[in-house]
Coordinates of N, CA and C (backbone and C1' of nucleotides) in Angstrom, one line a residue:
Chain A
X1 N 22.7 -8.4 3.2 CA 21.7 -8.8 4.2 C 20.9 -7.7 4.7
X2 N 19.3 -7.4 4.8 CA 18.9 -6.9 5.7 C 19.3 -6.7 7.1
X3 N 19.2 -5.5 7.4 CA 19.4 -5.3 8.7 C 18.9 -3.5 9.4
X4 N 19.1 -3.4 10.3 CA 18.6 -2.0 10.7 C 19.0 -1.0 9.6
X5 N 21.0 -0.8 9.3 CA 21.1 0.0 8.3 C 20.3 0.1 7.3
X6 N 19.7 -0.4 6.7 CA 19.0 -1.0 5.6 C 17.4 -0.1 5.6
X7 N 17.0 0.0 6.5 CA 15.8 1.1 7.0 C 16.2 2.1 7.3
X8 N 17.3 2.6 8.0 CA 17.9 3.7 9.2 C 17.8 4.1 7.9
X9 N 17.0 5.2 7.1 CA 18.4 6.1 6.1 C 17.3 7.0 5.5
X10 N 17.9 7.7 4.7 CA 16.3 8.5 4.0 C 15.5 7.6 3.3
X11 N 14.3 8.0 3.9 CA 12.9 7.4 3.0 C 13.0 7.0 1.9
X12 N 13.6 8.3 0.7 CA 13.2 7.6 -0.7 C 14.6 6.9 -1.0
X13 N 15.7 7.0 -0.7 CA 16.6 6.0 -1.2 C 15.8 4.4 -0.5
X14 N 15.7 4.3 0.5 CA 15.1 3.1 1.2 C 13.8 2.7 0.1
X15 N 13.3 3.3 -0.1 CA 11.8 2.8 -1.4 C 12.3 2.6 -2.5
X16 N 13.8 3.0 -3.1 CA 14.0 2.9 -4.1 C 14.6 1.6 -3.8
X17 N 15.4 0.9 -3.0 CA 16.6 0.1 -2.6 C 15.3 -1.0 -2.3
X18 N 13.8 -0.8 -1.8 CA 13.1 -2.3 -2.0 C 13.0 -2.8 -3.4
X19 N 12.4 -2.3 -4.4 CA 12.2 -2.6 -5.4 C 13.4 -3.6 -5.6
X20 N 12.5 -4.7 -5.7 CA 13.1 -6.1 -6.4 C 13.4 -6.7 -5.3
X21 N 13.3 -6.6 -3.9 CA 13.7 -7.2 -2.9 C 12.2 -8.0 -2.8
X22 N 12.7 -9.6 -1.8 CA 11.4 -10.0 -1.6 C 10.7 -10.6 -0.6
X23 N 9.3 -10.1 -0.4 CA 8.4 -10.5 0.8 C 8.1 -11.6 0.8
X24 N 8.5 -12.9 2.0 CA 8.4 -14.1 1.8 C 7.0 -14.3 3.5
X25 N 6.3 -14.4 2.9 CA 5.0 -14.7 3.9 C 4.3 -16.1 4.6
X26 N 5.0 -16.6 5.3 CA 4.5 -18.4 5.8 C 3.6 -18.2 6.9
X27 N 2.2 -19.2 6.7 CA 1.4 -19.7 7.8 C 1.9 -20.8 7.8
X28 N 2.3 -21.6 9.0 CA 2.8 -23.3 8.9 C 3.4 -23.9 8.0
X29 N 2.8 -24.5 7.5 CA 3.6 -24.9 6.0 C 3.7 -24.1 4.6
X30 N 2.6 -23.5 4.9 CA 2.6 -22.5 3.2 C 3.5 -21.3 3.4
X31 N 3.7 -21.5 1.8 CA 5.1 -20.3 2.0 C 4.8 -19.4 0.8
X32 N 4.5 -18.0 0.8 CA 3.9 -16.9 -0.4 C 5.2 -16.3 -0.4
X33 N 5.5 -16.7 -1.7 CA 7.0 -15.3 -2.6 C 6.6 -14.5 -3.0
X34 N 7.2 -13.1 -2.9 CA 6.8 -11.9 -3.8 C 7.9 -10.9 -4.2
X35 N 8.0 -10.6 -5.4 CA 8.8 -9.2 -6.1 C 8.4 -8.0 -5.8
X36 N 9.0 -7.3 -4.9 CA 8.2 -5.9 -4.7 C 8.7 -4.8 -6.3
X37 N 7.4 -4.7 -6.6 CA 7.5 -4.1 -8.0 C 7.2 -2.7 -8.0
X38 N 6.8 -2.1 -7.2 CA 6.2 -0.4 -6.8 C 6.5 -0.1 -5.3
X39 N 6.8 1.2 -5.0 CA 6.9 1.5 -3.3 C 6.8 2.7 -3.4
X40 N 6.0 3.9 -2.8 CA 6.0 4.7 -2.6 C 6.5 5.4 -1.0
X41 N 7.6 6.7 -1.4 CA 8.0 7.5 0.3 C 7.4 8.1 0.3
X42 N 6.7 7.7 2.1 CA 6.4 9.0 3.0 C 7.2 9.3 3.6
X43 N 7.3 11.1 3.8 CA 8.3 11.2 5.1 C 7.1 11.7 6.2
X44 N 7.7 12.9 6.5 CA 6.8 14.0 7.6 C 6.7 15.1 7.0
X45 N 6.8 16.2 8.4 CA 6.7 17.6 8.3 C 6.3 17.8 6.9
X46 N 7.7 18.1 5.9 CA 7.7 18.8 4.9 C 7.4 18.0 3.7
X47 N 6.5 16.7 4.1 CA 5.8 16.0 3.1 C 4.5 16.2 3.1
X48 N 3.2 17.0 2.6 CA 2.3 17.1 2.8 C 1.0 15.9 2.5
X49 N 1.7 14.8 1.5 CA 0.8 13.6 1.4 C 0.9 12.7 2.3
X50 N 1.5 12.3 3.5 CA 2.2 11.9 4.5 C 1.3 12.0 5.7
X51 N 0.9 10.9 6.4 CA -0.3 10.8 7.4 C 0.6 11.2 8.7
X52 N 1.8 11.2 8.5 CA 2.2 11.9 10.0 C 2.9 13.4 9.5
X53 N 2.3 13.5 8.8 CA 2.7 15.7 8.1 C 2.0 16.7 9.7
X54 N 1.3 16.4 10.1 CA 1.0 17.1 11.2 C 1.6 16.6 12.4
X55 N 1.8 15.8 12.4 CA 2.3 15.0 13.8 C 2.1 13.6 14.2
X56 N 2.1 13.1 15.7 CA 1.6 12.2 15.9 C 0.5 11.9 16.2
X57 N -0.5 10.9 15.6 CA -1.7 10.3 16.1 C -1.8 9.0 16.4
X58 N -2.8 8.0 17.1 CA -2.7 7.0 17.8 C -2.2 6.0 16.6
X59 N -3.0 6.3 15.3 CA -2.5 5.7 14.1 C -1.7 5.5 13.4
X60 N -0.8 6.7 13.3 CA 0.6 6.6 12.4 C 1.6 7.1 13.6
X61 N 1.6 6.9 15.0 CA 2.8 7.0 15.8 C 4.2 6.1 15.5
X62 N 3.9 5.1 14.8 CA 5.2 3.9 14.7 C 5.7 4.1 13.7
X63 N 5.5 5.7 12.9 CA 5.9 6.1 11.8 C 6.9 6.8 12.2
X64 N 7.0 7.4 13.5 CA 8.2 8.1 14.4 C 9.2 6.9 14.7
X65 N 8.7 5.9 14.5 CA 9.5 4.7 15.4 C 10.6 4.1 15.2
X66 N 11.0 3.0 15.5 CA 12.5 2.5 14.8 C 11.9 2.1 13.3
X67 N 13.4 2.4 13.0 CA 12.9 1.8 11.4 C 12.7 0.2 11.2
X68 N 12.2 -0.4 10.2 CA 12.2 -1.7 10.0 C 10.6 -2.7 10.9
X69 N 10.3 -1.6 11.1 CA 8.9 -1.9 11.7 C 7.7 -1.9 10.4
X70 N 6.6 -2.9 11.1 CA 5.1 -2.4 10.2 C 4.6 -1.4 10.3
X71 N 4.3 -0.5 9.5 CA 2.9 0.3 9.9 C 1.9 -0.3 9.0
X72 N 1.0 -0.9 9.3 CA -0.4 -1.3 8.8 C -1.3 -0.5 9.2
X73 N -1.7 -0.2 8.2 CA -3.4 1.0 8.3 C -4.9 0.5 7.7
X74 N -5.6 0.6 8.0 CA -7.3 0.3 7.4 C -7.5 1.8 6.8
X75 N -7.6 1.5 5.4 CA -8.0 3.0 4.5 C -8.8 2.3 3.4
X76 N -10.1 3.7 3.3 CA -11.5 3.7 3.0 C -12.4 2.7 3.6
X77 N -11.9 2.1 4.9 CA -13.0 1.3 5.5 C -12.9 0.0 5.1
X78 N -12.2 -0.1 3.9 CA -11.9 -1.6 4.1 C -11.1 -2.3 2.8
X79 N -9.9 -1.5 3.1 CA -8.6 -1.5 2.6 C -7.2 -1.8 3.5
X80 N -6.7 -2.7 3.6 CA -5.3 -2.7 4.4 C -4.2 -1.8 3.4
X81 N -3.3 -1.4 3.9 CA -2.3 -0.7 3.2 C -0.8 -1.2 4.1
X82 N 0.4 -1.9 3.4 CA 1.8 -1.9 4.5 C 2.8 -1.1 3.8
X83 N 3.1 -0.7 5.2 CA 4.5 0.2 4.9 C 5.7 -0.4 5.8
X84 N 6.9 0.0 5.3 CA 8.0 0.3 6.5 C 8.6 1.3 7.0
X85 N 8.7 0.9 8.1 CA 9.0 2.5 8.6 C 10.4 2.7 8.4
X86 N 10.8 3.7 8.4 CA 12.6 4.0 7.8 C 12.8 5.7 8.7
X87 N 14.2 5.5 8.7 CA 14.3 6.5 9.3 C 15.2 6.4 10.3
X88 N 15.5 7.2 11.4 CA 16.1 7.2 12.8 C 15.3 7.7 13.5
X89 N 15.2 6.8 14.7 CA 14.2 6.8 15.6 C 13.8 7.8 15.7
X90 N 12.8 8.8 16.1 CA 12.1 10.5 16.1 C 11.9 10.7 15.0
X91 N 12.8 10.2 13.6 CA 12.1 10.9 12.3 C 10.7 10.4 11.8
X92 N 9.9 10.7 11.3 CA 8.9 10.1 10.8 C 9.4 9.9 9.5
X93 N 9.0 8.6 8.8 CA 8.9 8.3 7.4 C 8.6 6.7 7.3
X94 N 8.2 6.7 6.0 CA 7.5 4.9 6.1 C 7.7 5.0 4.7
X95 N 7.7 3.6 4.0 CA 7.8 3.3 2.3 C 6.6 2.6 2.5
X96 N 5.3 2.8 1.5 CA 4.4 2.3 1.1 C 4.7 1.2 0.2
X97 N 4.4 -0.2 0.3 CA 4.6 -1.5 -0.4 C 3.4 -1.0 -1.1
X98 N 3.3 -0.9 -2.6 CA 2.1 -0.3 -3.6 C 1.7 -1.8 -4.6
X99 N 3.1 -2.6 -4.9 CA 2.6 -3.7 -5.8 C 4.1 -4.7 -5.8
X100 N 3.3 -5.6 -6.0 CA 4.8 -7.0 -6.2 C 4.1 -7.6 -7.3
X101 N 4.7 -9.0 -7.7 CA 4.8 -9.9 -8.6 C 4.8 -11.1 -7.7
X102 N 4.2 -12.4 -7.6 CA 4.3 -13.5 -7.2 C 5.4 -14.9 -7.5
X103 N 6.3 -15.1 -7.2 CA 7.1 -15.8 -7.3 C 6.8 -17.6 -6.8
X104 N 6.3 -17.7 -5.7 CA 6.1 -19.0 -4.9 C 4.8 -19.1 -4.2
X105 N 4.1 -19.7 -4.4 CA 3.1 -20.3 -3.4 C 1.8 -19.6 -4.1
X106 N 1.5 -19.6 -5.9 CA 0.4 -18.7 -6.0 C -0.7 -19.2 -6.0
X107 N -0.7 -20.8 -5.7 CA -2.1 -21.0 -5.2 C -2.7 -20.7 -3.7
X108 N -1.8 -20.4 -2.7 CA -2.5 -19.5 -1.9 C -2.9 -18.2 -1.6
X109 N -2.3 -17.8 -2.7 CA -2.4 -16.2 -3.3 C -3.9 -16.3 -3.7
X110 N -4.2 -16.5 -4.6 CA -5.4 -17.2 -5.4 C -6.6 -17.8 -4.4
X111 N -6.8 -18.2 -3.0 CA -6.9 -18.5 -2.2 C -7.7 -17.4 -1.3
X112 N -6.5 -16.4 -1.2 CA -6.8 -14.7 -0.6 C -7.7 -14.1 -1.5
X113 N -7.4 -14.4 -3.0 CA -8.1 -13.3 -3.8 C -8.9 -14.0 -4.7
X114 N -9.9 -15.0 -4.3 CA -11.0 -15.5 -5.4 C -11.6 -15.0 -6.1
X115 N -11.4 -15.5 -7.7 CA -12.0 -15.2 -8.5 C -11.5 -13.6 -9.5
X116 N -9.7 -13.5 -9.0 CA -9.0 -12.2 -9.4 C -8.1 -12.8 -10.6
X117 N -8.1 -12.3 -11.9 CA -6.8 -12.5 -12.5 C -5.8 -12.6 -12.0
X118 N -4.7 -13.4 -12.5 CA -3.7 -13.8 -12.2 C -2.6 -12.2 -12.3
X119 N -2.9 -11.2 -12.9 CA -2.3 -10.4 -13.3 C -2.6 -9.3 -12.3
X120 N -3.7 -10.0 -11.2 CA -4.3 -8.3 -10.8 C -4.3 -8.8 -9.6
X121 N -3.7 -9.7 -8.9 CA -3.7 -10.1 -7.7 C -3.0 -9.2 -6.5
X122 N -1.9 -9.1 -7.1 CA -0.4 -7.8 -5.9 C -0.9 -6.6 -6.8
X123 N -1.7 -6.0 -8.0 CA -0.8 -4.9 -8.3 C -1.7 -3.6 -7.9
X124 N -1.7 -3.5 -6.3 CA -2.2 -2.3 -5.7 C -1.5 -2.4 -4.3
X125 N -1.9 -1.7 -3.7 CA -2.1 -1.9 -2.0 C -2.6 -2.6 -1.4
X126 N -3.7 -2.0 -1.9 CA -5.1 -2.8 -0.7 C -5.2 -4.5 -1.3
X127 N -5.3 -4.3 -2.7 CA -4.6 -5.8 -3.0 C -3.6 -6.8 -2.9
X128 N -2.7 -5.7 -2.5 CA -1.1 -6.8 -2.3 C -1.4 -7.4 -0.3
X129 N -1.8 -6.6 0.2 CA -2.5 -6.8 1.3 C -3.2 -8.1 1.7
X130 N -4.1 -7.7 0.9 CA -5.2 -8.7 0.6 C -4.4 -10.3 0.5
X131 N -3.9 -10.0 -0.6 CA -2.9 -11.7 -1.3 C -2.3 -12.0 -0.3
X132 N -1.4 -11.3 0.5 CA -0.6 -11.8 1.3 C -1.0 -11.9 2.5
X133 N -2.6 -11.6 3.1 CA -3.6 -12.1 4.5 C -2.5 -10.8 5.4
X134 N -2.1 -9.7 4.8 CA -1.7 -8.4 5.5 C -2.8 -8.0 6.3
X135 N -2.9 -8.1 8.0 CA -3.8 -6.8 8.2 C -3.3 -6.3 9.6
X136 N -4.0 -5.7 10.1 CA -3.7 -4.9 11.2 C -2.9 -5.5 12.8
X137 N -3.4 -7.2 12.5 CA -2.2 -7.8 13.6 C -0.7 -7.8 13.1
X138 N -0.6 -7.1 12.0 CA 0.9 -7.3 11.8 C 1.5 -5.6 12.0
X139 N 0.1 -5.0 12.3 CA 1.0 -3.5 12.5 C 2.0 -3.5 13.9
X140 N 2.9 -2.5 13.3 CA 3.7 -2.9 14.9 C 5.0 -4.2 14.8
X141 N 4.8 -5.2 13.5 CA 5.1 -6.5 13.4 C 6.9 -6.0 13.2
X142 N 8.3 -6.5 13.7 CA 9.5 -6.2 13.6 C 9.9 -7.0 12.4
X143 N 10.3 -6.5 11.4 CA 11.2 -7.2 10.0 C 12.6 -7.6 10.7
X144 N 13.0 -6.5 11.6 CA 14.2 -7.4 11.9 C 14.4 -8.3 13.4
X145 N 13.3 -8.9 13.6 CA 13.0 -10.0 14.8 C 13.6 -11.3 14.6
X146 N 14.1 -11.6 15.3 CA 14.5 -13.1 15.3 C 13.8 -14.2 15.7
X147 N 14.0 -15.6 15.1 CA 13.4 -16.7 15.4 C 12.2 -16.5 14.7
X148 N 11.0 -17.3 15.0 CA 9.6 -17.9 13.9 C 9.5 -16.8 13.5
X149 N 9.1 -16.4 12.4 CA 8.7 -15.0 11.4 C 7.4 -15.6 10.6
X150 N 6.7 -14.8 10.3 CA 6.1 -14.9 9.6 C 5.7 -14.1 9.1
X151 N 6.9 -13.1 8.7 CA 6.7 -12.0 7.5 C 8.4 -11.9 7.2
X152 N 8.8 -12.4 6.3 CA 10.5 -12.1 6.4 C 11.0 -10.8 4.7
X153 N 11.8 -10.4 5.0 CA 12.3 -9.3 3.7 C 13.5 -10.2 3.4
X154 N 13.6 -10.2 2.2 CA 14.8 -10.4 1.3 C 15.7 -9.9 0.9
X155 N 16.4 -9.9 0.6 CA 17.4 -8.8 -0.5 C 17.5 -8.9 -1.8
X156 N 17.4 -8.4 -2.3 CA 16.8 -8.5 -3.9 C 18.4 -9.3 -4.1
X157 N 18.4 -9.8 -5.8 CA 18.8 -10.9 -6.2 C 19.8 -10.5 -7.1
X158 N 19.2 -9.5 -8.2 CA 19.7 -8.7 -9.0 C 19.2 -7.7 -9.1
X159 N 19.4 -6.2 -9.2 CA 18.6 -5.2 -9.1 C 17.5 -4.8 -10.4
X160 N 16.3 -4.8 -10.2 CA 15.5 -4.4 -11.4 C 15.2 -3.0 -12.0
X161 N 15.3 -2.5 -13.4 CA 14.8 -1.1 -13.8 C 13.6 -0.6 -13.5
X162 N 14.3 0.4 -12.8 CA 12.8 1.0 -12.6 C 12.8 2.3 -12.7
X163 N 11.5 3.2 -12.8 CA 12.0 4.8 -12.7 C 10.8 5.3 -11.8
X164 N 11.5 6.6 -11.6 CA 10.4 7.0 -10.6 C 9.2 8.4 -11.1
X165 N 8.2 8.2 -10.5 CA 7.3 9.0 -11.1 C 6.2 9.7 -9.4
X166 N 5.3 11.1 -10.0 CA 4.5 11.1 -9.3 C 3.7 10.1 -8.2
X167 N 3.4 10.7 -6.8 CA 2.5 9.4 -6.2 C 1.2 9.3 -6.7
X168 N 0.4 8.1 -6.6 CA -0.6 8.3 -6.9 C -2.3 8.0 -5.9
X169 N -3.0 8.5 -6.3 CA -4.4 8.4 -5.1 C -3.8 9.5 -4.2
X170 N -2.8 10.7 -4.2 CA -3.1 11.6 -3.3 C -3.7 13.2 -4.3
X171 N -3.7 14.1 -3.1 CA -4.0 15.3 -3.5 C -3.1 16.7 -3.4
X172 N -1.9 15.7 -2.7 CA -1.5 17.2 -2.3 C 0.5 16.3 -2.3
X173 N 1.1 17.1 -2.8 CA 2.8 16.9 -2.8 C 3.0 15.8 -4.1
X174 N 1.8 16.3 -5.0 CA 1.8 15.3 -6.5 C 3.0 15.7 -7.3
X175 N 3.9 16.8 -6.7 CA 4.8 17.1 -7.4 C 5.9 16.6 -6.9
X176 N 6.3 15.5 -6.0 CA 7.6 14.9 -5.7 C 7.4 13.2 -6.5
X177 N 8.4 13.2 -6.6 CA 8.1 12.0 -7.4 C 9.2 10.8 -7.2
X178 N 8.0 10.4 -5.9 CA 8.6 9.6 -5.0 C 7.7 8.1 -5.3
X179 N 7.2 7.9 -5.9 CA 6.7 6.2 -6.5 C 7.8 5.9 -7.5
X180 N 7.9 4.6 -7.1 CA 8.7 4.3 -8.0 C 8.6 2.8 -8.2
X181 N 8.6 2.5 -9.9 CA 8.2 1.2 -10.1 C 8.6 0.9 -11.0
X182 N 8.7 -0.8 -11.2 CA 9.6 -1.2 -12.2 C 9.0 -1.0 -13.5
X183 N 9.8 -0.8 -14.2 CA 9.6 -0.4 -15.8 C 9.6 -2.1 -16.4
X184 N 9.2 -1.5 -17.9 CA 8.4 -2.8 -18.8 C 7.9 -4.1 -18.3
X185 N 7.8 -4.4 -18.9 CA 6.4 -5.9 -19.0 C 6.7 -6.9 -17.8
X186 N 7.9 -6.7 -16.9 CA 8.2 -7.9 -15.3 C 7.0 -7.6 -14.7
X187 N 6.2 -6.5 -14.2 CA 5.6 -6.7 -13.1 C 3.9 -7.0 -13.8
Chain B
dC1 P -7.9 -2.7 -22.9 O5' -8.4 -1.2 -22.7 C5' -7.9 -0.4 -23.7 C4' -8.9 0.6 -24.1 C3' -9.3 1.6 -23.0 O3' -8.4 2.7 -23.0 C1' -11.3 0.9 -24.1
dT2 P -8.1 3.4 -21.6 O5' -9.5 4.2 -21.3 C5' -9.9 5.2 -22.2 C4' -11.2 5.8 -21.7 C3' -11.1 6.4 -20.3 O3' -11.4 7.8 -20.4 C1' -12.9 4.9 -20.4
dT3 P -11.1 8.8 -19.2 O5' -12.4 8.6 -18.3 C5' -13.6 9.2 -18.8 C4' -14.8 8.8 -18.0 C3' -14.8 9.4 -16.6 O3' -16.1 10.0 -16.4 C1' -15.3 7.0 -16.6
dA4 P -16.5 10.8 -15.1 O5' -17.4 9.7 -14.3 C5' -18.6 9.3 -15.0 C4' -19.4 8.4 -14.0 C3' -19.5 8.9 -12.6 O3' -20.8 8.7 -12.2 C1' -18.5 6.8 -12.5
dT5 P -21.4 9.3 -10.8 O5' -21.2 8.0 -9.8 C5' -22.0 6.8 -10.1 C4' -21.7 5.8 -9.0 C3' -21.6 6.4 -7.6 O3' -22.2 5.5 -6.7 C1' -19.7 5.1 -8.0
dG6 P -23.1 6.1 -5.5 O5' -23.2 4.8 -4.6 C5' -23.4 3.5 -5.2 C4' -22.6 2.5 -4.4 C3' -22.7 2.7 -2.9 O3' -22.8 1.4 -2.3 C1' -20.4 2.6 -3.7
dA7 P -23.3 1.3 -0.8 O5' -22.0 0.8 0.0 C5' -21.6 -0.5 -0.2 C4' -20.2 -0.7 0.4 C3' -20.2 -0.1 1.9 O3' -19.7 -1.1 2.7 C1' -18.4 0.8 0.6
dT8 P -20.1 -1.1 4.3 O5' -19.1 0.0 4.9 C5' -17.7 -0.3 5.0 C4' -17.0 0.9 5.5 C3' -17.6 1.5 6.7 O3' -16.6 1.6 7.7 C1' -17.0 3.2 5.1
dG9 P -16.9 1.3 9.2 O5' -15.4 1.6 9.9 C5' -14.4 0.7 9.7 C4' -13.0 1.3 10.0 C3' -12.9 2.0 11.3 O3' -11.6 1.9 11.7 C1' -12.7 3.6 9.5
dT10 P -11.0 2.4 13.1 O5' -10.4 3.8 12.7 C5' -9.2 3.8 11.9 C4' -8.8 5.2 11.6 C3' -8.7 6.1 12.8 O3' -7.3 6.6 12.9 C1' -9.9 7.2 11.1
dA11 P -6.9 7.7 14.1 O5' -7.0 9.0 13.2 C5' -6.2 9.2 12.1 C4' -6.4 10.6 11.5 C3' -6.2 11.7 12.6 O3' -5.4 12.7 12.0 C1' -8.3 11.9 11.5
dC12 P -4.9 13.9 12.9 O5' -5.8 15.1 12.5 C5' -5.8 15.5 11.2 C4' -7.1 16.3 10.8 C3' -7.3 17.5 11.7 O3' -7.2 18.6 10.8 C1' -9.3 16.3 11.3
dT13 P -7.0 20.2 11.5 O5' -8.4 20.9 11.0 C5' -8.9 20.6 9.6 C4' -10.2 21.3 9.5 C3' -10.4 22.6 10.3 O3' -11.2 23.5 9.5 C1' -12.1 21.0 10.8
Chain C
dG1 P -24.1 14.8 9.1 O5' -22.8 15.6 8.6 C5' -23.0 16.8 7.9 C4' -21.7 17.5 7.8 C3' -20.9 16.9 6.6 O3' -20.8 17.8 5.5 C1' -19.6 17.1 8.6
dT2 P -20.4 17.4 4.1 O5' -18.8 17.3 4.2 C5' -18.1 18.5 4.4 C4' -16.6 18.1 4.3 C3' -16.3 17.3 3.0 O3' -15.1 17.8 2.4 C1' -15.5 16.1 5.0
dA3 P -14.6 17.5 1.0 O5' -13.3 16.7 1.4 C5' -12.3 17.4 2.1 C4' -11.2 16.4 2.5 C3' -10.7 15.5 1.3 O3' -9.3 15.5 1.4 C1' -11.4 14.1 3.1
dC4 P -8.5 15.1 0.0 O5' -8.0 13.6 0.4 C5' -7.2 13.5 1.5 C4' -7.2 12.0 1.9 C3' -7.0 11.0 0.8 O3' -5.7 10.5 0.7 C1' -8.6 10.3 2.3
dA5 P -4.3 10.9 1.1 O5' -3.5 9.8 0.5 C5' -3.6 9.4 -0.8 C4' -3.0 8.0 -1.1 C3' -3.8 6.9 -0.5 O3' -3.8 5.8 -1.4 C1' -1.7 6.8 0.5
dT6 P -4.9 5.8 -2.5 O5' -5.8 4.5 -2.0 C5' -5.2 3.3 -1.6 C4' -6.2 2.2 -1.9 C3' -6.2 1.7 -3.3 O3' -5.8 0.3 -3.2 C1' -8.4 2.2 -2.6
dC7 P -5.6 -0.5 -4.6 O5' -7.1 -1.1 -4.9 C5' -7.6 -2.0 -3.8 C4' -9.0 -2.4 -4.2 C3' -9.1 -3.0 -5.6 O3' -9.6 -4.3 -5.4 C1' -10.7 -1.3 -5.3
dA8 P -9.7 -5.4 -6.6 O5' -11.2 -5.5 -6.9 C5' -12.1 -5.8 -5.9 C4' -13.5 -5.5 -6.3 C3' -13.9 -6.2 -7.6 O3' -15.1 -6.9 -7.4 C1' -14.3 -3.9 -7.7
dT9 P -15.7 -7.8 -8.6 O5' -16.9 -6.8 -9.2 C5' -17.9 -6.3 -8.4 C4' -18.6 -5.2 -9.0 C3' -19.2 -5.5 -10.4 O3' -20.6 -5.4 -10.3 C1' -18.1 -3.4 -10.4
dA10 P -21.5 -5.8 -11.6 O5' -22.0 -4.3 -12.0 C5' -22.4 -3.3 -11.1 C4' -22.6 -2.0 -11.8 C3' -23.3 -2.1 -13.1 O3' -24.3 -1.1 -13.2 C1' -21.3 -1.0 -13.4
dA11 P -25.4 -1.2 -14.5 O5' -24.9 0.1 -15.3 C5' -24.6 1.4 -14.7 C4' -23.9 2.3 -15.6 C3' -24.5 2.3 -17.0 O3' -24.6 3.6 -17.5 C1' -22.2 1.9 -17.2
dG12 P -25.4 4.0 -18.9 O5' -24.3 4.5 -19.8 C5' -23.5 5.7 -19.4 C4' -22.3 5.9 -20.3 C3' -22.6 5.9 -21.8 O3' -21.9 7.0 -22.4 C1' -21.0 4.3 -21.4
dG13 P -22.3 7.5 -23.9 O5' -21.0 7.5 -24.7 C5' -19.8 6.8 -24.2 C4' -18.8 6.8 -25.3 C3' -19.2 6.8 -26.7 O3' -18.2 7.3 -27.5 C1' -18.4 4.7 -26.3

DNA sequence: CTTATGATGTACT
DNA sequence: GTACATCATAAGG
């Protein structure tokens, strides 16, 4: 079962341990399933690609925060990006959700993303965002809150292959190779 | 198939 | 002012 432990711990074990776990997303009656198929770790300090590597700002402060939280960001002006934050309280680190697979409810997926292949709907960021109506009211949002949700995490089912490789879209700490995503033709 | 480019909020120099 | 954890479209081969 999800639970605090489950975030509390180092960043990239936590990004590795999503993969395959899944994001189930309800407005009222509609209900969006998803495979998380890619996640990239942030930590801090000694992470240089990492939006809280300098510190705190008004932006990525809930990256210090308890773990199991949203951080939702607006990047290039008009991109959502979600992460979770992981860690113990004071540490900074968050797992970037980078891409999933759709399991349930793809016609409201299709819905978010008019006029997108069926294949190219989750497999980014700003896209997986997009499909799943991700944005900035959900920063802040608690995965481990009780009662009406309307963002819940799953526990993966059976674990999926994956390997890990360089991040990608940064400039700087391209040499840790903390993305990680599932291998052959699932996602 | 590949590369180039525009859109543009937030943080930082 | 510049850089950036991006994406969709346009242009080139």
């Amino acid at each position: 079962m999800i639970d605090l432990a489950f975030f509390e711990k180092d960043t990239v074990e936590a990004a590795m341990e999503l993969i395959g776990c899944r994001l189930v997303r309800t407005f009222g009656e509609h209900r969006i399933e998803a495979v998380i198929t890619e996640t990239e770790a942030y930590k801090g300090g000694e992470d240089p690609a990492s939006h809280a590597h300098r510190g705190t700002t008004e932006r990525n402060k809930l990256m210090f925060g308890r773990a199991g939280v949203l951080y939702v960001y607006f990047s290039y002006g008009m991109h959502h990006c979600m992460n979770i934050v992981t860690e113990e309280e004071g540490v900074p680190g968050a797992v970037l959700i980078r891409g999933a697979k759709p399991v349930e409810g793809l016609e409201f997926i299709r819905r978010n993303r008019p006029g997108i292949a069926d294949k190219q709907l989750m497999n980014g960021p700003g896209k997986l965002t997009k499909a799943l109506a991700i944005d900035l009211f959900l920063n802040g949002y608690d995965l481990l809150q009780t009662g009406k949700r309307k963002l819940v995490l799953l526990e993966k089912e059976t674990p999926l292959p994956f390997e890990a490789t360089p991040r990608i879209g940064i400039s700087k700490g391209t040499e840790l190779p903390w993305r990680f995503v599932v291998k052959g033709t699932f996602a």
